[in-house]
Coordinates of C-alpha atoms in Angstrom, one line a residue:
M235 CA 79.5 37.1 28.0
A236 CA 79.9 35.5 24.6
Q237 CA 80.1 37.9 21.7
L238 CA 77.1 38.2 19.4
P239 CA 77.5 37.0 15.9
H240 CA 78.1 39.5 13.2
P241 CA 74.9 41.5 12.4
L242 CA 75.1 40.3 8.8
S243 CA 75.4 36.6 9.5
A244 CA 72.6 34.0 9.2
L245 CA 70.8 32.6 12.3
T246 CA 72.4 29.5 13.8
V247 CA 70.4 26.4 14.5
E248 CA 70.5 27.3 18.2
E249 CA 69.3 30.9 17.6
S250 CA 66.4 29.5 15.4
A251 CA 65.5 27.2 18.3
V252 CA 65.3 30.1 20.7
A253 CA 63.0 32.0 18.3
R254 CA 60.8 28.9 18.0
D255 CA 60.6 28.4 21.7
V256 CA 59.6 32.0 22.3
I257 CA 56.6 31.6 19.9
R258 CA 55.7 28.2 21.5
S259 CA 55.7 29.8 25.0
L260 CA 53.1 32.4 23.8
H261 CA 50.8 29.7 22.5
P262 CA 51.0 26.8 25.0
D263 CA 47.7 25.1 24.2
T264 CA 47.4 25.8 20.5
V265 CA 48.4 23.9 17.5
L266 CA 51.2 25.7 15.7
L267 CA 52.5 25.1 12.2
F268 CA 55.9 26.8 11.6
R269 CA 56.6 27.9 8.1
Q270 CA 59.9 29.7 8.2
I271 CA 62.4 30.9 10.7
Y272 CA 65.3 33.1 9.5
L273 CA 67.3 36.2 10.2
Y274 CA 65.5 39.5 10.4
E275 CA 68.2 42.0 9.4
P276 CA 68.8 44.8 11.9
P277 CA 68.0 48.4 11.0
K278 CA 70.3 49.6 8.3
A279 CA 71.4 52.7 10.2
Q280 CA 72.6 50.5 13.1
V281 CA 74.4 48.1 10.7
A282 CA 76.0 50.9 8.7
E283 CA 77.4 52.4 12.0
F284 CA 78.8 49.0 13.0
L285 CA 80.3 48.5 9.5
E286 CA 82.0 51.9 9.7
L287 CA 83.7 50.9 12.9
E288 CA 84.6 47.5 11.6
H289 CA 86.2 48.7 8.4
S290 CA 88.1 51.5 10.1
G291 CA 89.6 49.1 12.6
K292 CA 87.9 50.7 15.5
L293 CA 85.7 47.7 16.4
T294 CA 86.4 46.2 19.9
D295 CA 84.9 43.4 22.0
T296 CA 82.9 46.0 23.9
T297 CA 81.5 47.7 20.8
P298 CA 77.7 47.5 21.1
R299 CA 76.2 45.3 18.4
P300 CA 72.7 45.5 16.9
P301 CA 70.3 43.0 18.4
R302 CA 70.0 39.5 16.9
L303 CA 66.5 39.3 15.5
A304 CA 64.6 36.3 13.9
Q305 CA 61.5 36.5 11.8
V306 CA 59.1 33.6 12.5
W307 CA 56.3 32.8 10.1
F308 CA 53.7 30.4 11.6
D309 CA 50.1 29.4 11.6
V310 CA 48.0 29.4 14.8
G311 CA 45.3 26.7 15.0
A312 CA 46.4 24.8 11.9
R313 CA 44.4 21.7 11.0
E314 CA 41.8 22.0 13.8
K315 CA 40.2 25.2 12.8
T316 CA 40.7 28.0 10.3
P317 CA 44.4 28.9 10.9
K318 CA 45.5 32.4 11.5
Y319 CA 48.9 33.2 9.9
A320 CA 51.3 35.5 11.7
E321 CA 54.8 36.9 11.3
S322 CA 56.6 37.7 14.5
I323 CA 60.0 39.4 15.0
V324 CA 61.8 37.8 18.0
D325 CA 64.7 39.4 19.8
I326 CA 67.0 36.4 20.4
G327 CA 68.9 37.9 23.2
L328 CA 65.9 39.1 25.2
K329 CA 63.8 36.1 24.2
T330 CA 60.8 38.4 23.5
V331 CA 58.6 39.2 20.6
V332 CA 59.3 42.7 19.2
S333 CA 56.3 42.8 16.9
T334 CA 53.7 40.6 15.2
R335 CA 52.0 41.1 11.8
T336 CA 48.9 39.2 10.5
T337 CA 47.6 39.0 7.0
G338 CA 44.6 40.9 5.7
P339 CA 41.9 39.9 3.2
G340 CA 43.2 38.3 0.1
Q341 CA 46.7 37.7 1.6
L342 CA 47.9 34.2 2.0
S343 CA 51.1 33.0 3.5
S344 CA 53.8 31.4 1.3
L345 CA 53.7 27.7 0.8
I346 CA 55.8 25.1 2.5
M347 CA 56.8 21.8 1.0
D348 CA 54.8 19.7 3.5
E349 CA 51.5 21.2 2.4
I350 CA 52.1 21.1 -1.3
R351 CA 53.1 17.4 -1.0
E352 CA 49.6 16.8 0.4
V353 CA 48.2 17.2 -3.2
V354 CA 49.6 13.7 -4.2
A355 CA 48.1 12.0 -1.1
A356 CA 44.8 13.8 -1.6
C357 CA 44.6 12.6 -5.2
D358 CA 45.4 9.0 -4.1
R359 CA 42.4 9.0 -1.8
S360 CA 40.0 11.1 -3.9
E361 CA 37.2 9.2 -5.5
L362 CA 36.5 12.3 -7.6
F363 CA 39.9 12.3 -9.1
Q364 CA 40.2 8.5 -9.4
D365 CA 36.9 8.4 -11.3
K366 CA 38.2 11.1 -13.7
L367 CA 41.4 9.2 -14.2
R368 CA 39.6 6.0 -14.9
Q369 CA 38.0 7.5 -18.0
F370 CA 41.4 7.1 -19.7
Q371 CA 43.0 3.8 -20.7
L372 CA 46.7 3.9 -20.1
P373 CA 49.0 1.5 -22.0
P374 CA 50.3 -1.6 -20.1
G375 CA 53.1 -0.7 -17.7
F376 CA 52.0 3.0 -17.4
E377 CA 51.0 4.6 -14.1
A378 CA 49.5 8.0 -13.5
I379 CA 51.7 10.5 -11.6
V380 CA 50.6 13.8 -10.0
E381 CA 53.0 16.7 -9.7
P382 CA 51.9 19.3 -7.1
W383 CA 51.9 23.0 -8.1
P384 CA 50.9 26.3 -6.5
Y385 CA 47.5 27.6 -7.5
G386 CA 47.5 30.8 -9.5
A387 CA 44.2 32.4 -8.5
S388 CA 43.1 32.7 -12.1
D389 CA 39.5 31.8 -11.5
P390 CA 37.5 35.0 -10.6
T391 CA 34.9 32.9 -8.7
D392 CA 37.4 31.8 -6.1
D393 CA 36.6 33.1 -2.6
G394 CA 40.1 33.3 -1.2
T395 CA 40.2 29.6 -0.1
R396 CA 43.8 28.4 0.0
F397 CA 44.2 26.0 -2.9
F398 CA 46.9 23.9 -4.5
Q399 CA 46.7 22.1 -7.8
G400 CA 48.3 19.1 -9.5
L401 CA 49.4 18.4 -13.1
V402 CA 49.0 14.8 -14.2
Y403 CA 51.3 12.7 -16.3
A404 CA 51.9 9.0 -16.9
V405 CA 55.2 7.2 -16.3
N406 CA 56.3 4.1 -18.1
K407 CA 57.4 2.0 -15.1
E408 CA 57.7 -1.2 -17.2
T409 CA 60.4 -0.1 -19.6
G410 CA 61.6 3.2 -18.3
G411 CA 61.6 2.7 -14.6
D412 CA 60.9 5.2 -11.8
D413 CA 63.1 7.9 -13.3
S414 CA 61.7 7.7 -16.8
N415 CA 60.6 11.1 -18.2
F416 CA 57.0 11.3 -17.4
Y417 CA 56.6 14.8 -18.9
A418 CA 56.4 13.1 -22.3
Y419 CA 52.9 11.7 -21.4
P420 CA 50.6 14.5 -20.2
I421 CA 47.1 13.5 -19.0
P422 CA 44.5 16.4 -19.4
L423 CA 43.4 16.7 -15.8
I424 CA 44.1 19.3 -13.1
P425 CA 43.0 18.3 -9.6
V426 CA 42.5 21.2 -7.1
M427 CA 43.0 20.7 -3.4
D428 CA 41.5 22.7 -0.5
A429 CA 44.6 23.3 1.7
K430 CA 42.5 23.3 4.9
T431 CA 40.6 20.0 4.4
R432 CA 43.3 18.4 2.2
E433 CA 40.6 17.1 -0.1
I434 CA 40.3 17.4 -3.8
V435 CA 37.4 19.8 -4.4
R436 CA 37.3 19.8 -8.2
V437 CA 39.1 18.3 -11.2
L438 CA 39.4 20.3 -14.3
D439 CA 39.3 18.7 -17.8
V440 CA 41.9 20.3 -20.0
A441 CA 41.1 20.7 -23.7
T442 CA 43.5 18.9 -26.0
G443 CA 42.3 20.4 -29.3
G444 CA 44.2 22.7 -31.7
K445 CA 43.7 26.2 -33.0
D446 CA 40.2 25.7 -34.4
D447 CA 38.8 23.7 -31.4
P448 CA 37.0 25.2 -28.4
Y449 CA 39.0 25.9 -25.3
Q450 CA 36.5 24.5 -22.8
S451 CA 35.3 21.1 -23.9
K452 CA 36.4 17.5 -23.8
T453 CA 38.3 17.0 -27.0
C454 CA 40.3 13.8 -26.4
G455 CA 39.5 10.1 -26.5
Q456 CA 40.0 7.3 -24.0
N457 CA 43.5 6.4 -25.2
V458 CA 44.8 9.8 -24.5
I459 CA 48.6 9.1 -24.5
D460 CA 48.8 6.4 -27.1
H461 CA 50.1 8.9 -29.6
C462 CA 52.7 10.3 -27.2
Q463 CA 56.4 9.2 -27.6
A464 CA 59.1 8.5 -25.1
A465 CA 61.6 11.3 -24.6
E466 CA 64.3 10.2 -22.2
Y467 CA 67.2 12.4 -21.1
L468 CA 69.2 10.4 -18.7
P469 CA 72.5 9.3 -20.4
E470 CA 71.9 5.6 -19.8
K471 CA 68.4 5.8 -21.3
L472 CA 69.3 7.7 -24.6
P473 CA 68.4 5.4 -27.5
Q474 CA 71.3 6.9 -29.6
G475 CA 73.7 6.7 -26.7
I476 CA 76.1 9.5 -25.7
R477 CA 79.0 11.0 -27.7
N478 CA 82.3 9.3 -27.5
D479 CA 84.6 11.8 -29.1
L480 CA 85.2 14.2 -26.2
K481 CA 88.6 14.3 -24.6
P482 CA 89.0 15.2 -20.9
L483 CA 89.1 18.9 -20.0
T484 CA 90.5 19.3 -16.5
V485 CA 90.6 22.5 -14.4
I486 CA 92.9 22.2 -11.4
Q487 CA 94.1 24.6 -8.7
P488 CA 97.3 23.0 -7.4
E489 CA 97.7 25.6 -4.7
G490 CA 94.0 25.7 -3.7
A491 CA 91.4 28.4 -4.2
S492 CA 92.4 32.1 -4.1
F493 CA 89.4 33.0 -1.9
S494 CA 89.0 32.6 1.8
I495 CA 86.1 32.5 4.2
V496 CA 86.7 34.2 7.6
D497 CA 84.5 35.1 10.5
G498 CA 81.9 32.6 9.5
N499 CA 80.5 34.1 6.4
R500 CA 82.9 36.8 5.2
I501 CA 84.3 36.1 1.7
E502 CA 87.6 37.6 0.7
W503 CA 88.9 37.3 -2.9
Q504 CA 91.4 39.4 -4.7
K505 CA 90.3 43.0 -3.7
W506 CA 86.7 42.0 -3.1
S507 CA 85.1 41.3 0.3
M508 CA 81.5 40.6 1.1
R509 CA 79.3 38.6 3.5
L510 CA 77.0 35.8 2.4
T511 CA 73.7 34.6 4.0
F512 CA 70.8 32.6 2.7
N513 CA 67.1 32.8 3.3
P514 CA 64.2 30.8 2.0
R515 CA 62.5 33.6 0.1
E516 CA 65.5 35.2 -1.8
G517 CA 68.1 32.5 -1.8
A518 CA 71.7 33.7 -1.5
V519 CA 72.0 37.3 -0.2
L520 CA 75.3 39.2 -0.4
H521 CA 75.9 42.0 2.1
D522 CA 78.5 44.8 2.5
I523 CA 80.2 44.3 -0.9
R524 CA 83.5 46.2 -1.1
Y525 CA 86.3 46.5 -3.6
D526 CA 89.7 47.4 -2.2
G527 CA 88.0 48.6 1.0
R528 CA 85.6 50.9 -0.8
S529 CA 81.9 50.4 -0.4
V530 CA 80.0 49.4 -3.6
L531 CA 76.7 47.7 -2.6
Y532 CA 75.1 47.3 0.8
R533 CA 72.9 44.3 -0.3
L534 CA 72.4 42.2 -3.4
S535 CA 69.8 39.5 -4.0
M536 CA 67.2 38.1 -6.4
S537 CA 63.9 39.3 -5.2
D538 CA 61.3 36.7 -4.3
M539 CA 62.2 33.1 -5.0
Y540 CA 61.8 30.2 -2.6
F541 CA 64.6 27.9 -1.4
D542 CA 65.8 25.8 1.5
G543 CA 68.8 26.7 3.6
L544 CA 68.0 26.2 7.2
V545 CA 65.0 24.0 6.8
T546 CA 62.1 24.6 9.3
D547 CA 59.7 21.7 9.7
P548 CA 56.1 22.2 10.7
N549 CA 57.0 21.6 14.4
G550 CA 59.6 24.4 14.3
D551 CA 62.6 22.1 14.4
V552 CA 65.4 23.6 12.3
Q553 CA 68.1 21.6 10.5
E554 CA 70.9 22.9 8.2
T555 CA 70.9 21.8 4.6
K556 CA 74.4 21.3 3.2
N557 CA 75.7 22.5 -0.2
V558 CA 73.0 25.0 -0.8
I559 CA 75.4 27.5 -2.3
C560 CA 78.4 26.9 -4.5
L561 CA 81.4 29.2 -4.3
H562 CA 84.1 28.8 -6.9
E563 CA 86.6 30.6 -9.2
Q564 CA 86.4 30.3 -13.0
D565 CA 88.4 31.5 -16.0
N566 CA 86.4 33.6 -18.5
G567 CA 88.9 34.2 -21.3
I568 CA 90.9 37.4 -21.8
G569 CA 90.7 40.1 -19.1
W570 CA 92.6 42.7 -21.1
K571 CA 95.1 42.6 -23.9
H572 CA 97.2 44.8 -26.1
T573 CA 99.9 44.1 -28.7
D574 CA 102.5 46.8 -29.6
W575 CA 102.6 46.6 -33.4
R576 CA 106.1 48.1 -33.4
T577 CA 107.8 45.6 -31.1
G578 CA 105.4 42.7 -31.5
R579 CA 105.1 42.3 -27.8
A580 CA 101.7 41.3 -26.5
A581 CA 100.6 42.0 -22.9
V582 CA 97.6 39.9 -21.8
T583 CA 95.8 38.8 -18.7
R584 CA 93.1 36.2 -18.0
R585 CA 89.7 37.3 -16.7
R586 CA 89.2 35.3 -13.5
E587 CA 85.8 35.5 -11.7
L588 CA 84.5 34.6 -8.3
V589 CA 81.1 32.9 -8.6
V590 CA 78.4 32.6 -6.0
Q591 CA 75.9 30.1 -7.4
Y592 CA 72.7 28.5 -6.3
I593 CA 70.1 26.5 -8.2
I594 CA 66.4 26.0 -7.7
T595 CA 64.3 23.3 -9.2
L596 CA 60.7 24.3 -9.6
A597 CA 59.0 21.1 -10.7
N598 CA 59.9 20.8 -14.3
Y599 CA 62.2 23.9 -14.5
E600 CA 65.6 24.7 -13.2
Y601 CA 66.9 28.2 -12.6
V602 CA 70.6 28.8 -12.1
F603 CA 71.5 32.1 -10.4
N604 CA 75.1 33.4 -10.4
F605 CA 76.6 36.4 -8.8
K606 CA 80.0 36.9 -10.6
F607 CA 82.7 39.2 -9.4
D608 CA 85.6 40.0 -11.7
Q609 CA 89.1 41.6 -11.2
A610 CA 88.1 44.8 -12.9
A611 CA 85.6 45.5 -10.1
G612 CA 82.6 44.4 -12.2
I613 CA 79.6 42.5 -10.9
T614 CA 77.4 40.3 -13.1
I615 CA 74.0 39.1 -12.1
E616 CA 73.3 36.0 -14.2
T617 CA 70.2 33.9 -14.6
R618 CA 70.2 30.6 -16.6
A619 CA 66.9 28.8 -17.4
T620 CA 67.0 25.1 -18.1
G621 CA 65.0 22.0 -17.3
I622 CA 62.0 20.6 -19.0
V623 CA 59.4 22.8 -20.7
S624 CA 55.9 22.5 -19.3
V625 CA 53.6 20.6 -21.7
V626 CA 50.0 19.7 -22.1
N627 CA 48.4 17.0 -24.2
I628 CA 47.4 17.8 -27.7
N629 CA 45.5 15.6 -30.2
P630 CA 47.3 13.8 -33.0
G631 CA 48.0 16.1 -36.0
Q632 CA 46.9 19.3 -34.2
T633 CA 48.8 22.5 -33.7
A634 CA 48.0 25.6 -31.6
P635 CA 48.9 29.3 -31.7
W636 CA 49.5 29.3 -28.0
G637 CA 52.4 26.8 -28.1
N638 CA 54.5 24.5 -30.1
V639 CA 54.4 20.7 -30.4
V640 CA 57.8 19.6 -29.2
S641 CA 57.1 15.8 -29.1
P642 CA 54.1 13.8 -30.4
G643 CA 51.2 14.5 -28.2
A644 CA 53.1 17.2 -26.1
L645 CA 52.4 20.9 -26.6
A646 CA 54.8 23.3 -24.9
Q647 CA 52.9 26.6 -24.1
N648 CA 54.3 30.0 -24.9
H649 CA 55.2 31.7 -21.7
Q650 CA 57.4 34.3 -20.0
H651 CA 60.0 34.1 -17.2
I652 CA 60.5 37.5 -15.6
F653 CA 63.1 38.1 -12.9
V654 CA 64.0 40.9 -10.6
A655 CA 67.3 41.6 -9.0
R656 CA 67.2 43.9 -5.9
I657 CA 70.3 46.1 -5.8
D658 CA 70.9 48.2 -2.7
P659 CA 73.8 50.5 -3.7
A660 CA 76.3 52.1 -1.4
I661 CA 78.7 53.9 -3.8
D662 CA 81.3 55.1 -1.3
G663 CA 78.4 55.8 1.0
Q664 CA 74.6 55.6 1.3
A665 CA 73.7 58.9 -0.4
N666 CA 73.4 58.0 -4.0
T667 CA 71.7 59.4 -7.2
I668 CA 70.4 57.7 -10.3
V669 CA 71.3 59.2 -13.7
Q670 CA 69.8 58.2 -17.0
E671 CA 72.4 58.4 -19.7
E672 CA 71.6 58.4 -23.5
S673 CA 73.7 58.8 -26.6
L674 CA 71.7 60.9 -29.1
P675 CA 72.4 62.1 -32.6
V676 CA 73.0 65.8 -33.2
P677 CA 72.0 67.3 -36.6
M678 CA 74.9 68.5 -38.7
N679 CA 75.4 72.2 -38.2
P680 CA 78.3 74.6 -38.6
E681 CA 78.5 75.6 -35.0
T682 CA 78.7 72.3 -33.1
N683 CA 78.7 69.5 -35.6
P684 CA 80.1 70.6 -38.9
H685 CA 81.1 67.2 -40.1
G686 CA 78.1 65.3 -38.7
N687 CA 80.1 62.8 -36.7
Y688 CA 79.4 64.2 -33.2
Y689 CA 76.7 62.8 -30.9
E690 CA 75.5 64.1 -27.6
V691 CA 75.8 62.2 -24.3
R692 CA 72.8 63.4 -22.4
Q693 CA 72.3 62.8 -18.7
T694 CA 69.0 63.1 -16.8
V695 CA 68.8 62.8 -13.0
L696 CA 65.9 60.7 -11.7
K697 CA 64.5 62.9 -9.0
S698 CA 61.6 60.8 -7.7
S699 CA 61.0 57.1 -7.2
A700 CA 59.5 55.6 -10.4
G701 CA 59.6 52.8 -12.9
V702 CA 61.5 53.6 -16.1
D703 CA 62.3 51.7 -19.3
L704 CA 65.2 51.0 -21.5
A705 CA 65.6 52.4 -25.0
P706 CA 68.3 50.5 -26.8
Q707 CA 68.1 52.8 -29.9
N708 CA 69.4 55.5 -27.6
N709 CA 71.9 53.3 -25.7
R710 CA 70.0 54.2 -22.5
V711 CA 71.9 53.1 -19.4
F712 CA 71.7 54.1 -15.8
K713 CA 74.4 55.2 -13.4
V714 CA 74.4 55.2 -9.7
Q715 CA 76.5 58.1 -8.6
N716 CA 77.8 59.6 -5.4
R717 CA 77.7 63.3 -6.2
A718 CA 79.6 64.2 -3.1
K719 CA 82.7 62.6 -4.4
T720 CA 84.4 63.4 -7.8
N721 CA 86.9 61.4 -9.8
P722 CA 90.3 63.0 -9.6
V723 CA 90.9 62.4 -13.3
S724 CA 87.6 63.1 -15.0
G725 CA 86.1 65.5 -12.4
K726 CA 82.8 63.6 -12.7
P727 CA 80.9 62.0 -9.8
I728 CA 82.1 58.6 -9.0
G729 CA 79.7 55.8 -9.8
Y730 CA 78.7 52.5 -11.2
K731 CA 76.9 51.8 -14.5
V732 CA 73.9 49.4 -14.5
I733 CA 73.5 47.6 -17.8
I734 CA 70.2 45.7 -18.1
P735 CA 69.3 43.5 -21.0
P736 CA 66.4 45.1 -23.0
T737 CA 64.1 42.1 -22.8
Q738 CA 60.4 42.1 -23.4
L739 CA 58.2 43.1 -20.5
L740 CA 54.9 41.5 -19.4
L741 CA 52.6 40.6 -22.3
A742 CA 49.5 39.9 -20.3
D743 CA 46.7 42.4 -20.7
A744 CA 46.7 45.2 -18.2
E745 CA 43.2 44.2 -17.0
S746 CA 44.2 40.5 -16.4
I747 CA 44.8 39.1 -13.0
Q748 CA 48.3 38.1 -14.2
S749 CA 49.1 41.7 -14.9
K750 CA 47.6 43.1 -11.8
R751 CA 49.5 40.7 -9.5
A752 CA 52.8 41.4 -11.3
A753 CA 52.9 45.2 -11.7
F754 CA 56.7 44.9 -11.2
A755 CA 57.0 43.3 -14.7
N756 CA 55.9 46.5 -16.5
H757 CA 59.1 48.4 -16.3
H758 CA 62.8 47.5 -16.8
L759 CA 64.0 49.4 -13.8
W760 CA 62.5 50.7 -10.6
V761 CA 64.1 53.2 -8.4
T762 CA 62.8 53.6 -4.8
K763 CA 63.9 55.2 -1.6
Y764 CA 65.1 52.6 0.9
K765 CA 62.6 51.4 3.5
E766 CA 63.2 48.8 6.1
D767 CA 61.9 45.3 5.2
E768 CA 60.9 46.3 1.7
L769 CA 62.4 43.4 -0.1
Y770 CA 59.9 41.8 -2.5
A771 CA 59.2 43.2 -5.9
G772 CA 56.0 41.2 -6.4
G773 CA 54.6 42.1 -3.0
R774 CA 54.8 40.5 0.4
Y775 CA 52.1 37.9 -0.2
T776 CA 52.1 36.5 -3.7
L777 CA 50.4 33.1 -3.3
Q778 CA 47.0 33.3 -5.1
S779 CA 47.3 37.1 -5.0
K780 CA 45.0 39.1 -7.3
V781 CA 46.9 42.4 -7.0
E782 CA 50.5 43.3 -6.3
A783 CA 50.3 44.7 -2.8
E784 CA 53.3 46.1 -0.9
G785 CA 55.5 45.5 -4.0
V786 CA 57.8 47.7 -5.9
A787 CA 55.0 49.5 -7.8
D788 CA 53.5 50.6 -4.5
A789 CA 57.0 51.7 -3.3
A790 CA 57.5 53.8 -6.4
A791 CA 54.1 55.3 -6.1
R792 CA 55.2 57.2 -3.0
A793 CA 57.1 59.5 -5.3
D794 CA 59.9 59.8 -2.7
N795 CA 62.8 62.0 -3.4
V796 CA 65.7 59.8 -4.6
E797 CA 68.4 62.5 -5.2
D798 CA 71.4 62.0 -2.9
E799 CA 69.4 59.5 -0.9
D800 CA 69.6 55.9 0.4
L801 CA 67.9 54.2 -2.6
V802 CA 67.2 50.8 -4.1
L803 CA 67.3 49.6 -7.7
W804 CA 65.1 46.8 -9.0
T805 CA 66.2 45.5 -12.4
V806 CA 63.6 43.6 -14.4
F807 CA 64.6 41.2 -17.1
G808 CA 63.3 38.0 -18.6
L809 CA 62.7 35.5 -21.3
T810 CA 59.8 35.4 -23.7
H811 CA 59.9 31.7 -24.3
N812 CA 58.2 30.5 -27.4
P813 CA 59.3 26.8 -27.2
R814 CA 61.1 25.1 -30.0
V815 CA 61.6 21.4 -30.6
E816 CA 65.3 21.8 -29.6
D817 CA 64.1 22.6 -26.1
W818 CA 63.0 19.0 -25.7
P819 CA 63.4 16.8 -23.8
V820 CA 65.6 19.1 -21.7
M821 CA 66.2 22.7 -22.6
P822 CA 69.7 24.0 -23.2
V823 CA 70.4 26.9 -20.9
E824 CA 69.2 30.3 -21.9
T825 CA 71.3 33.0 -20.2
L826 CA 70.5 36.6 -19.1
Q827 CA 72.9 39.0 -17.5
V828 CA 72.7 42.3 -15.7
H829 CA 76.1 44.1 -15.4
L830 CA 77.3 46.6 -12.8
V831 CA 80.6 48.1 -13.9
P832 CA 82.6 51.0 -12.4
S833 CA 82.1 54.3 -14.1
D834 CA 84.7 57.0 -13.0
F835 CA 84.9 55.1 -9.7
F836 CA 88.7 54.5 -10.1
S837 CA 91.6 56.5 -11.5
Q838 CA 92.6 53.8 -14.0
N839 CA 91.7 50.2 -15.0
P840 CA 91.4 48.4 -11.7
A841 CA 92.6 45.2 -13.3
I842 CA 95.8 46.7 -14.7
D843 CA 97.8 45.0 -11.9
V844 CA 96.6 41.5 -12.6
P845 CA 99.7 39.5 -13.3
P846 CA 100.1 37.9 -16.8
S847 CA 99.4 34.3 -16.3
K848 CA 100.4 31.1 -18.0
D849 CA 98.7 27.9 -16.7
Q850 CA 101.6 25.7 -16.0
G851 CA 99.3 22.7 -15.7
S852 CA 98.0 23.1 -19.3
K853 CA 99.7 21.2 -22.1
I854 CA 99.6 21.7 -25.8
W855 CA 98.9 18.6 -27.9
T856 CA 100.3 18.6 -31.4
T857 CA 98.9 16.7 -34.3
T858 CA 100.0 16.2 -37.9
C859 CA 97.7 17.3 -40.6
A860 CA 97.9 15.2 -43.7
C861 CA 96.4 17.6 -46.2

């Protein structure tokens, strides 16, 4: 009998097809719309037992393996009657359904690209929308373009109907071509589509006035984009051309990369090893992360984004998408350095990093996510925001306190981007504890601080699941410790320090829908006890949600004991983006980083053995300065 794939490997196309066929067999005469099919990770206890055998060299061909499970998200009765959404867990080997879950009131399934694309077609055939559009006179050569978006459930009168919306712009086909930057020409209309009927049910008029004008009234004329201005970003379209004073900068690896991929999805690099999978809700997921054979993290991911890896079409056919994840090495300057002032000898190493990168384009915005591993056993979770800021039309000469005019006629709204990284630690084992550490001043006194230069390092154990905040004035950081193991040098528990950027939390009023559906954004760090399939900080069903249900706030509210337990960290960080003109037409990247660094985990600098390196491929070019 063929050996099952590793428990922490993604589903194959063949396994996905088995899961699809199992669901089809249970609904032979019903219309099905498949949303997603991807790996349902086996119970952690089973995987941990398997990993222990694997890493101790005791794994054999006869070792029992956890069952291969697939989660299948699908609609029953789609298009012909009100569809019922279901999530089934399918045992691939037994070809049976293990369990099925359906949604409750106010819970809508996540979107798929096929249904959101319907907004464009619905606008094309909608007389309501076309009549609204005809009230505007577009300049010669311009055509309206609709960009589909999810619907945010901000209208309290909505009855739970599944909606999608569109943002409307104009593209200059005559002089700019199909790929001209249409965001520079916003049209103040928002069509709203009923997802069931695929018809436009209303079109909202967007106010274009400034700070002293009413929010809800028509404030623009017929020639709504005449005062807007082209803002191209493609290099061949720039009116000023591109720079011509850059010399080539070439990075080469003449002997190839230092990392290797074995057993399908196991990455080995320097002293690091890990397994990599991809799913449509979280993107890249890293499992069983170890340094020099020692366990550091069980699982690492960004919580709750949407991507394509194995793409499931509405009929349930699955195809693999290539080049979804980039894996590469990079140089990041000095790793460590010291110069002996007596002899003049300098010892220095370069800081090389292994980077797991993936990028998502959400309409106008791009998010770049990097998991970086360095030679000193550190992990960096990095988010970069770029792309084109979302703009609305604003009348000539007007300004508004809720945004900034970044181009004539284009107002970029103030907004926030808030991210969550889900960190499932395993610091030399699953029983871990979170310690809050602060550095606090101590008043001068003759007994303990006679000269006033001593400060206290105070540690507080977090005993119950909760949300906590940073205090940069106290240098507040958090450590994940394994208190069953002590460092042979310091005598302290081994651990890793978690350094979170002290960024601003959610600004929406606590009584607003935005705040109620994003409770996760109200603390910098959440600590919860591990629970199977509890993966999404914002809740299981976020589309048009009005409250955060089954999210991290609900998990923390259980007040579980998290001392010496299998626990999960949820780090919250983000950008409060008050746009500037320099963000236009494409925003330079803004970067945020969460760091996980060893803290008394080793007996010395783990990168002390990195060899000093000199890039033999690099050349020094000399010039003569006539000064």
